[in-house]
Amino acid sequence: MKTLNDILLGLRRLSNNLAFTITSILVIVLGLALYLSSYSLSYNFSKPLSYAAGDRYVTVSTYYNDSEVYHFGSNFDGFAFNRLREQVTSFEEFGTYRFIKLSISDGELPRQYVGAEVLPSLLRKPGVEPILGRMFQDEDALPDSQPVAIIGHNIWQNYYSADPDIIGKTSRINGQAYTVVGVMPESFDYPFSQHIWLPLDTSRAVQPEGLHSLGVLGVLKEGVSRESAGAEMDALLEQLVADYPAYYSESRSIVLPHTQTFVSTGDVGQLFQAVTLIILLLATLNLGTLLFVRANNRQQELAIRFAIGASQWEISRQILLESLILCVIGLLLSLGIAEFALGYIEERLRINMLSSDFPGTMSSWIDFSMDARAIGIATSLTLLVWLASGGFAAYKATRKDNNSVLAGGSKGGTEKNRVVMARVIVGFEVLASTFLLIVCCLLTASIIAAYRMDFGTPTDDYYTGMFELWDPRYEDEGERRRFLETLQRQLTEQGVVVDATVGSALPGQGGFLRRYNIADRDLSQDQQYPEQTLIWIANNYFQMLEVPLVEGRYFEETDNADSLPVIIVNRAFAQTHWPGESALGKQVQLDPDNGGVWHTVVGVSAHIIHGSPLGNYDNNPTLYRPLGQYAPVVLSLAVKLNRPLTEVEAEALLLEAAQDIDRDLAITSIRPLQRVTEMSMQGMDMVAQYSVAFALGTFILAIIGVYGNISRSVTQRTNEVGIRRALGSSNRHILWVFQREAMHYLLWGAAVGGMLAVAVSGSLAGFFNDILSFVPTVVPSVLLLIGVLVTLASYLPARRALTIEPGEALHYE
Amino acid sequence: MSESPLIKLEGIQKIFFTDEIETWALDEIHLEVAQGEYLSIAGPSGCGKSTLLSVMGLLNSSTEGQYFLDGEDVASLNSAEQARVRNRQIGFIFQAFNLIGDMTVFENVELPLTYRKELKRKERKQKVQEALEKVDMAHRMKHFPSQLSGGQQQRVAIARALTGDPKVLLADEPTGNLDSKNAQIVMELLDDLHKQGSTICMVTHDPRSALRAQRQVTLFDGKIVDDQPTSNLRLETEVLTSLPA
């Protein structure tokens, strides 16, 4: 009953002081909601799979020792996989798969889906049974067996209209007949978010370099750690390199939880977690200060309670109860806001995935809804915040000299410990606020600049699509080239199309990395040749995309399979290798490890950003080869329109043009070039929004914390102002004393917080390559902002203290 | 008093306004204090003793009246000029010591001198040293106030008041926060300062402390109701104590 009364009293008091209540709750919500959403983002990317032993599913990748360049997933060939599978002992299942876009052409229009060729045993491993038909058997993967496929629930429902007799029917997949043997349940998204599965046969890879682009997915034996499995893999890889030095270069393994393989918040996620932790710490500090100030304001009441017999615990309890009420309200609001923010992010991610180059649903483990663990962590953090802030306020309140308070004054003077404590708190506030604001502003500025970056080509009036020529009819490279020529011709015959071009990557799309060497020089380091992006392009690629030549010529009809192998390099490549001289006529060897062909440079192009502008792509040296000399299987198409089209019109235009040539061919990812360049940001818009949210949150906390603490510490020294005036100090001198102290905080904040922020931001320069270029703008701006805050926070209360007559100031409490 | 007084108050009034209530803290105060005089201001609580001392110290402004310090009308000076007067001509000793907690003893005593640009660091150091030696606190100059006893803190406060060689020392209940032993030490210190020529105005409600002064002014409801040498008071006290019970 007494506690209930205390709670009611606390509620009444909080409602009577709405400014304090709202400020305190805002502080809690800012700290908790930002931390919770950041934590949930990181945690949800690493949830274990829901299958038996789901936490033991791991992806094995490799990375080169020297370059530290990660090659996630698809980086084994069939021969290496078979050998590793025979030798490895850490895994109870060691399987492989390969992503593949599969075009089903049973209906009027072909549809393309993301599928996987997968080792039958790997597909069986989760123990999920098809809802119709059967699972793959090992025999299904044998070379002479009948081609079979298992389809996902989505295809069965939408493409085959939930045909109950689908099992045993033949489906045209990539132009080949496959028998559908199974339909998987809706929730089955394995290895990722595939909708169709074909059996993979690795036994045919009896020599190195056969059956490329395999991802390795395994299930660790019980009790085996990822580290020890990695150590075993390293040893096996070392032996592989020793046995086949001509084919494999020195590399080390990386064993990651399967759910972190493709979608991971990575370094940025870790940075955000650290940033939100600091924000939470700031929030706790601010709340503690607010509660302490409030307890101080009630000192007379608390002293009276003390005088009439309340114990120190009873006095503390009142303060703790009030802070608990604030924390609980803050927690509930934080959970709601974090849930809303996570829902927004999930929706954005879902939309991004649907419109990605591998369109599909999100994997089931990417689930941002707040679970019991997140709520538990939120509750624990709230308790910590409550104990730290409420406990601090209660402790300080009960340490007051109540006799002195009741007698109407203290013993005078400012206690050194109190001053030191205030300085430490203010110093930390300024330092942390400076650090956080600089980091968040640098991130935001870097991402905004990337969005505004010139990709090297106009993007208006261009539409793009992607297609893959896996059909056996295109096995002959000459057939692929003929198809491309026909497609370009077919498209330009449409009235709305000004021109059409094809390439293995368009602006904003990443190309494949290829090792190279140049004539008269050996570029290899530690037996490794450098690698750069190589893109295969149609002859009119540069002209149509309005990319000028720096020197030389474009590719021409005469650059064909029978002529001299030629290459165009971009300006960055030319300047890297032939600074101050013409690149024309120079020789570039591709695939030098295997004695690859030498190519003559015939042109130097201006720069196009291929891939994300966030990495080093904006300055990446790039190589271009003509489709006339080789036509790859996976290609992108771009058309220039003489008038804008809707997405539906553009889709119809491209699909019909392709259909006229090949009814089995699906053109996917049809979208404006502008959208392609935007997508190259890889969800960085969300990072930018998060950075802005962090920056705003930090700024609000800085206003409350830095301003509040400095002005409080100055107000606390009103008594000192009286002493100084009594001793003859002028008003100007007193103002200067406080301003000078404020400047000390600013200098410390700038020196330590600023340098720390620049160092941390610099560590992200590999990802946000130009982040440090914003330091000259962002750092002074943030310092100016904090400077104004600090100056006002010391000036205004000092000015106020000076309006009090020195005699009154001396007795100021 | 043939010489012009060091302090001359003429018709000083101090009225505090709280909401619609006027409180007359000081009412028509006429007072002169000669150079080298030791004056005690007595009276019951709330009679205006401390307010009078604040006005004399230019810590509070008067509502009406004139205040001459060493012949200068200091009440009409602007705040910067008043600050200069406080710094050079007045030394304060407070009941609550009012030392600054995060400054050492040395820094506290040096503080008034730092407002005088003409003094070099070496001179300031010497003056601080001398002031601290006068109050026998030179050995604690590196300590912080919280490391000192109440009596020691008050001695430091006296050193701070002395260090600028003020014309007058204003002491507001200087022994109010001290035990009797420390109070005795502080009062003896003030006696010594007086003997060395200092002018002292001291607010106290302790009769024994008041009798150490040469002259006592008694206030009641903001008015001076009595002003006489303490020798008379000592005589009265002796007469009263000699009467049979």
PDB file of C-alpha atoms in Angstrom, chain B residues 20-241:
ATOM      1  CA  GLU B  20       3.806  43.098  -2.763  1.00  0.00           C
ATOM      2  CA  ILE B  21       5.523  43.145   0.599  1.00  0.00           C
ATOM      3  CA  GLU B  22       8.175  45.753   1.384  1.00  0.00           C
ATOM      4  CA  THR B  23      10.756  44.809   3.973  1.00  0.00           C
ATOM      5  CA  TRP B  24      12.816  47.628   5.402  1.00  0.00           C
ATOM      6  CA  ALA B  25      16.138  45.966   6.106  1.00  0.00           C
ATOM      7  CA  LEU B  26      17.909  49.262   6.769  1.00  0.00           C
ATOM      8  CA  ASP B  27      16.192  52.493   7.722  1.00  0.00           C
ATOM      9  CA  GLU B  28      17.953  55.852   7.744  1.00  0.00           C
ATOM     10  CA  ILE B  29      21.388  54.627   8.761  1.00  0.00           C
ATOM     11  CA  HIS B  30      23.898  57.332   9.583  1.00  0.00           C
ATOM     12  CA  LEU B  31      27.261  55.951  10.505  1.00  0.00           C
ATOM     13  CA  GLU B  32      30.876  57.028  10.434  1.00  0.00           C
ATOM     14  CA  VAL B  33      33.880  54.794  10.963  1.00  0.00           C
ATOM     15  CA  ALA B  34      37.290  56.307  11.498  1.00  0.00           C
ATOM     16  CA  GLN B  35      40.557  55.062  10.070  1.00  0.00           C
ATOM     17  CA  GLY B  36      41.978  52.362  12.342  1.00  0.00           C
ATOM     18  CA  GLU B  37      38.766  51.929  14.267  1.00  0.00           C
ATOM     19  CA  TYR B  38      37.472  48.498  15.370  1.00  0.00           C
ATOM     20  CA  LEU B  39      33.696  48.518  15.170  1.00  0.00           C
ATOM     21  CA  SER B  40      31.295  45.781  16.055  1.00  0.00           C
ATOM     22  CA  ILE B  41      27.741  45.718  14.756  1.00  0.00           C
ATOM     23  CA  ALA B  42      25.362  43.913  17.041  1.00  0.00           C
ATOM     24  CA  GLY B  43      21.681  43.248  17.287  1.00  0.00           C
ATOM     25  CA  PRO B  44      19.152  40.426  17.224  1.00  0.00           C
ATOM     26  CA  SER B  45      18.654  38.129  14.231  1.00  0.00           C
ATOM     27  CA  GLY B  46      17.031  39.835  11.270  1.00  0.00           C
ATOM     28  CA  CYS B  47      17.820  43.343  12.512  1.00  0.00           C
ATOM     29  CA  GLY B  48      19.842  44.139   9.354  1.00  0.00           C
ATOM     30  CA  LYS B  49      23.438  43.632  10.569  1.00  0.00           C
ATOM     31  CA  SER B  50      24.574  41.568   7.609  1.00  0.00           C
ATOM     32  CA  THR B  51      22.663  43.758   5.172  1.00  0.00           C
ATOM     33  CA  LEU B  52      24.454  46.799   6.535  1.00  0.00           C
ATOM     34  CA  LEU B  53      27.802  45.060   6.122  1.00  0.00           C
ATOM     35  CA  SER B  54      26.851  44.042   2.546  1.00  0.00           C
ATOM     36  CA  VAL B  55      26.050  47.647   1.716  1.00  0.00           C
ATOM     37  CA  MET B  56      29.334  48.781   3.282  1.00  0.00           C
ATOM     38  CA  GLY B  57      31.124  46.129   1.227  1.00  0.00           C
ATOM     39  CA  LEU B  58      29.314  47.145  -1.972  1.00  0.00           C
ATOM     40  CA  LEU B  59      27.884  43.654  -2.202  1.00  0.00           C
ATOM     41  CA  ASN B  60      24.368  45.033  -2.065  1.00  0.00           C
ATOM     42  CA  SER B  61      23.294  48.408  -3.249  1.00  0.00           C
ATOM     43  CA  SER B  62      21.290  50.655  -0.979  1.00  0.00           C
ATOM     44  CA  THR B  63      17.816  51.796  -1.964  1.00  0.00           C
ATOM     45  CA  GLU B  64      18.440  55.313  -0.717  1.00  0.00           C
ATOM     46  CA  GLY B  65      21.299  57.263   0.874  1.00  0.00           C
ATOM     47  CA  GLN B  66      24.937  58.036   0.271  1.00  0.00           C
ATOM     48  CA  TYR B  67      28.024  56.030   1.029  1.00  0.00           C
ATOM     49  CA  PHE B  68      31.479  57.591   1.133  1.00  0.00           C
ATOM     50  CA  LEU B  69      34.538  55.430   1.424  1.00  0.00           C
ATOM     51  CA  ASP B  70      37.674  57.387   2.074  1.00  0.00           C
ATOM     52  CA  GLY B  71      35.839  60.460   0.844  1.00  0.00           C
ATOM     53  CA  GLU B  72      34.650  58.900  -2.424  1.00  0.00           C
ATOM     54  CA  ASP B  73      30.935  58.460  -3.146  1.00  0.00           C
ATOM     55  CA  VAL B  74      31.195  54.760  -3.906  1.00  0.00           C
ATOM     56  CA  ALA B  75      27.448  54.061  -3.995  1.00  0.00           C
ATOM     57  CA  SER B  76      27.136  56.018  -7.226  1.00  0.00           C
ATOM     58  CA  LEU B  77      29.953  54.168  -9.018  1.00  0.00           C
ATOM     59  CA  ASN B  78      29.175  51.759 -11.832  1.00  0.00           C
ATOM     60  CA  SER B  79      29.626  48.041 -11.285  1.00  0.00           C
ATOM     61  CA  ALA B  80      33.160  47.908 -12.726  1.00  0.00           C
ATOM     62  CA  GLU B  81      34.304  50.780 -10.522  1.00  0.00           C
ATOM     63  CA  GLN B  82      32.655  49.207  -7.511  1.00  0.00           C
ATOM     64  CA  ALA B  83      34.496  45.956  -8.313  1.00  0.00           C
ATOM     65  CA  ARG B  84      37.765  47.929  -8.301  1.00  0.00           C
ATOM     66  CA  VAL B  85      36.876  49.417  -4.902  1.00  0.00           C
ATOM     67  CA  ARG B  86      36.034  45.996  -3.472  1.00  0.00           C
ATOM     68  CA  ASN B  87      39.286  44.640  -4.787  1.00  0.00           C
ATOM     69  CA  ARG B  88      41.589  47.389  -3.522  1.00  0.00           C
ATOM     70  CA  GLN B  89      39.941  48.951  -0.509  1.00  0.00           C
ATOM     71  CA  ILE B  90      37.802  46.279   1.101  1.00  0.00           C
ATOM     72  CA  GLY B  91      38.633  42.881   2.529  1.00  0.00           C
ATOM     73  CA  PHE B  92      35.872  40.423   3.361  1.00  0.00           C
ATOM     74  CA  ILE B  93      35.703  37.741   6.003  1.00  0.00           C
ATOM     75  CA  PHE B  94      32.555  35.606   5.837  1.00  0.00           C
ATOM     76  CA  GLN B  95      30.897  33.370   8.354  1.00  0.00           C
ATOM     77  CA  ALA B  96      30.858  30.545   5.779  1.00  0.00           C
ATOM     78  CA  PHE B  97      34.504  31.191   4.804  1.00  0.00           C
ATOM     79  CA  ASN B  98      33.528  31.144   1.111  1.00  0.00           C
ATOM     80  CA  LEU B  99      36.726  29.625  -0.138  1.00  0.00           C
ATOM     81  CA  ILE B 100      36.629  28.153  -3.628  1.00  0.00           C
ATOM     82  CA  GLY B 101      36.764  24.403  -3.226  1.00  0.00           C
ATOM     83  CA  ASP B 102      38.744  23.477  -6.281  1.00  0.00           C
ATOM     84  CA  MET B 103      41.465  26.024  -5.663  1.00  0.00           C
ATOM     85  CA  THR B 104      44.362  25.463  -3.306  1.00  0.00           C
ATOM     86  CA  VAL B 105      44.916  27.640  -0.263  1.00  0.00           C
ATOM     87  CA  PHE B 106      47.547  29.579  -2.185  1.00  0.00           C
ATOM     88  CA  GLU B 107      45.252  30.110  -5.188  1.00  0.00           C
ATOM     89  CA  ASN B 108      42.388  31.233  -2.961  1.00  0.00           C
ATOM     90  CA  VAL B 109      44.532  33.833  -1.237  1.00  0.00           C
ATOM     91  CA  GLU B 110      46.080  34.916  -4.509  1.00  0.00           C
ATOM     92  CA  LEU B 111      42.679  35.354  -6.171  1.00  0.00           C
ATOM     93  CA  PRO B 112      42.094  39.060  -5.324  1.00  0.00           C
ATOM     94  CA  LEU B 113      45.610  39.890  -6.527  1.00  0.00           C
ATOM     95  CA  THR B 114      45.008  38.245  -9.898  1.00  0.00           C
ATOM     96  CA  TYR B 115      42.540  41.026 -10.633  1.00  0.00           C
ATOM     97  CA  ARG B 116      45.334  43.585 -10.361  1.00  0.00           C
ATOM     98  CA  LYS B 117      47.166  43.651 -13.634  1.00  0.00           C
ATOM     99  CA  GLU B 118      50.059  45.682 -12.301  1.00  0.00           C
ATOM    100  CA  LEU B 119      51.168  42.928  -9.941  1.00  0.00           C
ATOM    101  CA  LYS B 120      53.672  40.464 -11.296  1.00  0.00           C
ATOM    102  CA  ARG B 121      53.547  36.831 -10.382  1.00  0.00           C
ATOM    103  CA  LYS B 122      56.526  37.144  -8.080  1.00  0.00           C
ATOM    104  CA  GLU B 123      54.967  40.043  -6.205  1.00  0.00           C
ATOM    105  CA  ARG B 124      51.705  38.186  -5.868  1.00  0.00           C
ATOM    106  CA  LYS B 125      53.522  35.183  -4.500  1.00  0.00           C
ATOM    107  CA  GLN B 126      55.304  37.279  -1.935  1.00  0.00           C
ATOM    108  CA  LYS B 127      52.116  38.975  -0.781  1.00  0.00           C
ATOM    109  CA  VAL B 128      50.314  35.651  -0.497  1.00  0.00           C
ATOM    110  CA  GLN B 129      53.206  34.236   1.466  1.00  0.00           C
ATOM    111  CA  GLU B 130      53.143  37.168   3.864  1.00  0.00           C
ATOM    112  CA  ALA B 131      49.384  37.016   4.337  1.00  0.00           C
ATOM    113  CA  LEU B 132      49.477  33.299   5.035  1.00  0.00           C
ATOM    114  CA  GLU B 133      52.318  33.743   7.484  1.00  0.00           C
ATOM    115  CA  LYS B 134      50.303  36.363   9.319  1.00  0.00           C
ATOM    116  CA  VAL B 135      47.560  33.814   9.930  1.00  0.00           C
ATOM    117  CA  ASP B 136      50.036  30.986  10.449  1.00  0.00           C
ATOM    118  CA  MET B 137      48.820  28.998   7.444  1.00  0.00           C
ATOM    119  CA  ALA B 138      51.830  29.184   5.136  1.00  0.00           C
ATOM    120  CA  HIS B 139      52.558  25.515   5.702  1.00  0.00           C
ATOM    121  CA  ARG B 140      49.175  24.507   4.212  1.00  0.00           C
ATOM    122  CA  MET B 141      49.295  26.543   1.033  1.00  0.00           C
ATOM    123  CA  LYS B 142      49.141  23.521  -1.262  1.00  0.00           C
ATOM    124  CA  HIS B 143      46.118  22.052   0.454  1.00  0.00           C
ATOM    125  CA  PHE B 144      42.536  22.314  -0.694  1.00  0.00           C
ATOM    126  CA  PRO B 145      39.908  23.848   1.608  1.00  0.00           C
ATOM    127  CA  SER B 146      38.226  20.483   2.170  1.00  0.00           C
ATOM    128  CA  GLN B 147      41.483  19.268   3.723  1.00  0.00           C
ATOM    129  CA  LEU B 148      41.397  21.964   6.402  1.00  0.00           C
ATOM    130  CA  SER B 149      39.466  22.385   9.641  1.00  0.00           C
ATOM    131  CA  GLY B 150      36.892  25.162   9.956  1.00  0.00           C
ATOM    132  CA  GLY B 151      39.295  27.355  11.960  1.00  0.00           C
ATOM    133  CA  GLN B 152      42.032  26.875   9.405  1.00  0.00           C
ATOM    134  CA  GLN B 153      39.648  27.701   6.563  1.00  0.00           C
ATOM    135  CA  GLN B 154      38.663  30.926   8.290  1.00  0.00           C
ATOM    136  CA  ARG B 155      42.309  31.829   8.807  1.00  0.00           C
ATOM    137  CA  VAL B 156      42.866  31.321   5.086  1.00  0.00           C
ATOM    138  CA  ALA B 157      39.818  33.500   4.404  1.00  0.00           C
ATOM    139  CA  ILE B 158      41.351  36.195   6.616  1.00  0.00           C
ATOM    140  CA  ALA B 159      44.632  35.889   4.743  1.00  0.00           C
ATOM    141  CA  ARG B 160      42.701  36.336   1.509  1.00  0.00           C
ATOM    142  CA  ALA B 161      41.049  39.442   2.934  1.00  0.00           C
ATOM    143  CA  LEU B 162      44.430  40.823   4.019  1.00  0.00           C
ATOM    144  CA  THR B 163      46.486  40.036   0.982  1.00  0.00           C
ATOM    145  CA  GLY B 164      45.357  43.062  -0.998  1.00  0.00           C
ATOM    146  CA  ASP B 165      46.144  45.505   1.844  1.00  0.00           C
ATOM    147  CA  PRO B 166      42.572  46.796   2.068  1.00  0.00           C
ATOM    148  CA  LYS B 167      41.608  49.948   3.883  1.00  0.00           C
ATOM    149  CA  VAL B 168      38.868  48.192   5.775  1.00  0.00           C
ATOM    150  CA  LEU B 169      38.153  44.629   6.795  1.00  0.00           C
ATOM    151  CA  LEU B 170      34.490  43.645   6.851  1.00  0.00           C
ATOM    152  CA  ALA B 171      33.820  40.531   8.891  1.00  0.00           C
ATOM    153  CA  ASP B 172      30.383  38.938   8.917  1.00  0.00           C
ATOM    154  CA  GLU B 173      30.035  36.639  11.931  1.00  0.00           C
ATOM    155  CA  PRO B 174      33.658  35.460  11.471  1.00  0.00           C
ATOM    156  CA  THR B 175      33.375  32.940  14.308  1.00  0.00           C
ATOM    157  CA  GLY B 176      29.798  31.829  13.606  1.00  0.00           C
ATOM    158  CA  ASN B 177      30.820  28.492  12.123  1.00  0.00           C
ATOM    159  CA  LEU B 178      33.682  27.799  14.526  1.00  0.00           C
ATOM    160  CA  ASP B 179      34.086  26.068  17.847  1.00  0.00           C
ATOM    161  CA  SER B 180      35.164  28.180  20.806  1.00  0.00           C
ATOM    162  CA  LYS B 181      38.846  27.311  20.541  1.00  0.00           C
ATOM    163  CA  ASN B 182      39.064  28.253  16.866  1.00  0.00           C
ATOM    164  CA  ALA B 183      36.838  31.268  17.485  1.00  0.00           C
ATOM    165  CA  GLN B 184      39.323  32.466  20.083  1.00  0.00           C
ATOM    166  CA  ILE B 185      42.215  32.089  17.628  1.00  0.00           C
ATOM    167  CA  VAL B 186      40.367  34.039  14.920  1.00  0.00           C
ATOM    168  CA  MET B 187      39.385  36.831  17.289  1.00  0.00           C
ATOM    169  CA  GLU B 188      42.953  37.151  18.537  1.00  0.00           C
ATOM    170  CA  LEU B 189      44.026  37.402  14.947  1.00  0.00           C
ATOM    171  CA  LEU B 190      41.612  40.257  14.339  1.00  0.00           C
ATOM    172  CA  ASP B 191      42.860  41.948  17.524  1.00  0.00           C
ATOM    173  CA  ASP B 192      46.409  41.731  16.205  1.00  0.00           C
ATOM    174  CA  LEU B 193      45.377  43.149  12.842  1.00  0.00           C
ATOM    175  CA  HIS B 194      43.675  46.030  14.575  1.00  0.00           C
ATOM    176  CA  LYS B 195      46.757  46.700  16.652  1.00  0.00           C
ATOM    177  CA  GLN B 196      48.731  46.805  13.419  1.00  0.00           C
ATOM    178  CA  GLY B 197      46.407  49.577  12.173  1.00  0.00           C
ATOM    179  CA  SER B 198      43.616  47.797  10.307  1.00  0.00           C
ATOM    180  CA  THR B 199      40.132  49.245  10.272  1.00  0.00           C
ATOM    181  CA  ILE B 200      37.660  46.487  11.085  1.00  0.00           C
ATOM    182  CA  CYS B 201      33.874  46.357  10.946  1.00  0.00           C
ATOM    183  CA  MET B 202      32.535  43.161  12.377  1.00  0.00           C
ATOM    184  CA  VAL B 203      29.008  41.814  12.566  1.00  0.00           C
ATOM    185  CA  THR B 204      28.511  39.519  15.519  1.00  0.00           C
ATOM    186  CA  HIS B 205      25.863  38.488  17.933  1.00  0.00           C
ATOM    187  CA  ASP B 206      28.406  37.037  20.307  1.00  0.00           C
ATOM    188  CA  PRO B 207      28.769  39.599  23.164  1.00  0.00           C
ATOM    189  CA  ARG B 208      32.269  38.427  24.042  1.00  0.00           C
ATOM    190  CA  SER B 209      33.452  38.951  20.472  1.00  0.00           C
ATOM    191  CA  ALA B 210      31.655  42.277  20.289  1.00  0.00           C
ATOM    192  CA  LEU B 211      33.445  43.537  23.399  1.00  0.00           C
ATOM    193  CA  ARG B 212      36.822  43.066  21.702  1.00  0.00           C
ATOM    194  CA  ALA B 213      35.967  46.009  19.425  1.00  0.00           C
ATOM    195  CA  GLN B 214      36.464  49.650  20.413  1.00  0.00           C
ATOM    196  CA  ARG B 215      32.954  50.650  19.560  1.00  0.00           C
ATOM    197  CA  GLN B 216      29.661  48.891  19.191  1.00  0.00           C
ATOM    198  CA  VAL B 217      26.711  49.859  17.028  1.00  0.00           C
ATOM    199  CA  THR B 218      23.462  48.110  17.881  1.00  0.00           C
ATOM    200  CA  LEU B 219      20.749  47.669  15.284  1.00  0.00           C
ATOM    201  CA  PHE B 220      17.089  46.905  15.816  1.00  0.00           C
ATOM    202  CA  ASP B 221      14.570  46.633  12.989  1.00  0.00           C
ATOM    203  CA  GLY B 222      17.034  48.174  10.578  1.00  0.00           C
ATOM    204  CA  LYS B 223      17.768  51.230  12.710  1.00  0.00           C
ATOM    205  CA  ILE B 224      20.782  52.117  14.815  1.00  0.00           C
ATOM    206  CA  VAL B 225      19.446  52.163  18.343  1.00  0.00           C
ATOM    207  CA  ASP B 226      22.737  52.394  20.204  1.00  0.00           C
ATOM    208  CA  ASP B 227      26.266  53.535  19.368  1.00  0.00           C
ATOM    209  CA  GLN B 228      28.866  53.688  22.138  1.00  0.00           C
ATOM    210  CA  PRO B 229      32.418  52.672  23.008  1.00  0.00           C
ATOM    211  CA  THR B 230      32.692  49.105  24.212  1.00  0.00           C
ATOM    212  CA  SER B 231      34.539  50.386  27.282  1.00  0.00           C
ATOM    213  CA  ASN B 232      31.154  51.591  28.543  1.00  0.00           C
ATOM    214  CA  LEU B 233      29.645  48.239  27.787  1.00  0.00           C
ATOM    215  CA  ARG B 234      32.414  46.425  29.581  1.00  0.00           C
ATOM    216  CA  LEU B 235      31.774  48.640  32.597  1.00  0.00           C
ATOM    217  CA  GLU B 236      28.037  47.938  32.457  1.00  0.00           C
ATOM    218  CA  THR B 237      28.729  44.245  32.233  1.00  0.00           C
ATOM    219  CA  GLU B 238      31.056  44.381  35.206  1.00  0.00           C
ATOM    220  CA  VAL B 239      28.486  46.363  37.213  1.00  0.00           C
ATOM    221  CA  LEU B 240      25.719  43.974  36.302  1.00  0.00           C
ATOM    222  CA  THR B 241      27.755  40.888  37.154  1.00  0.00           C
TER     223      THR B 241
END
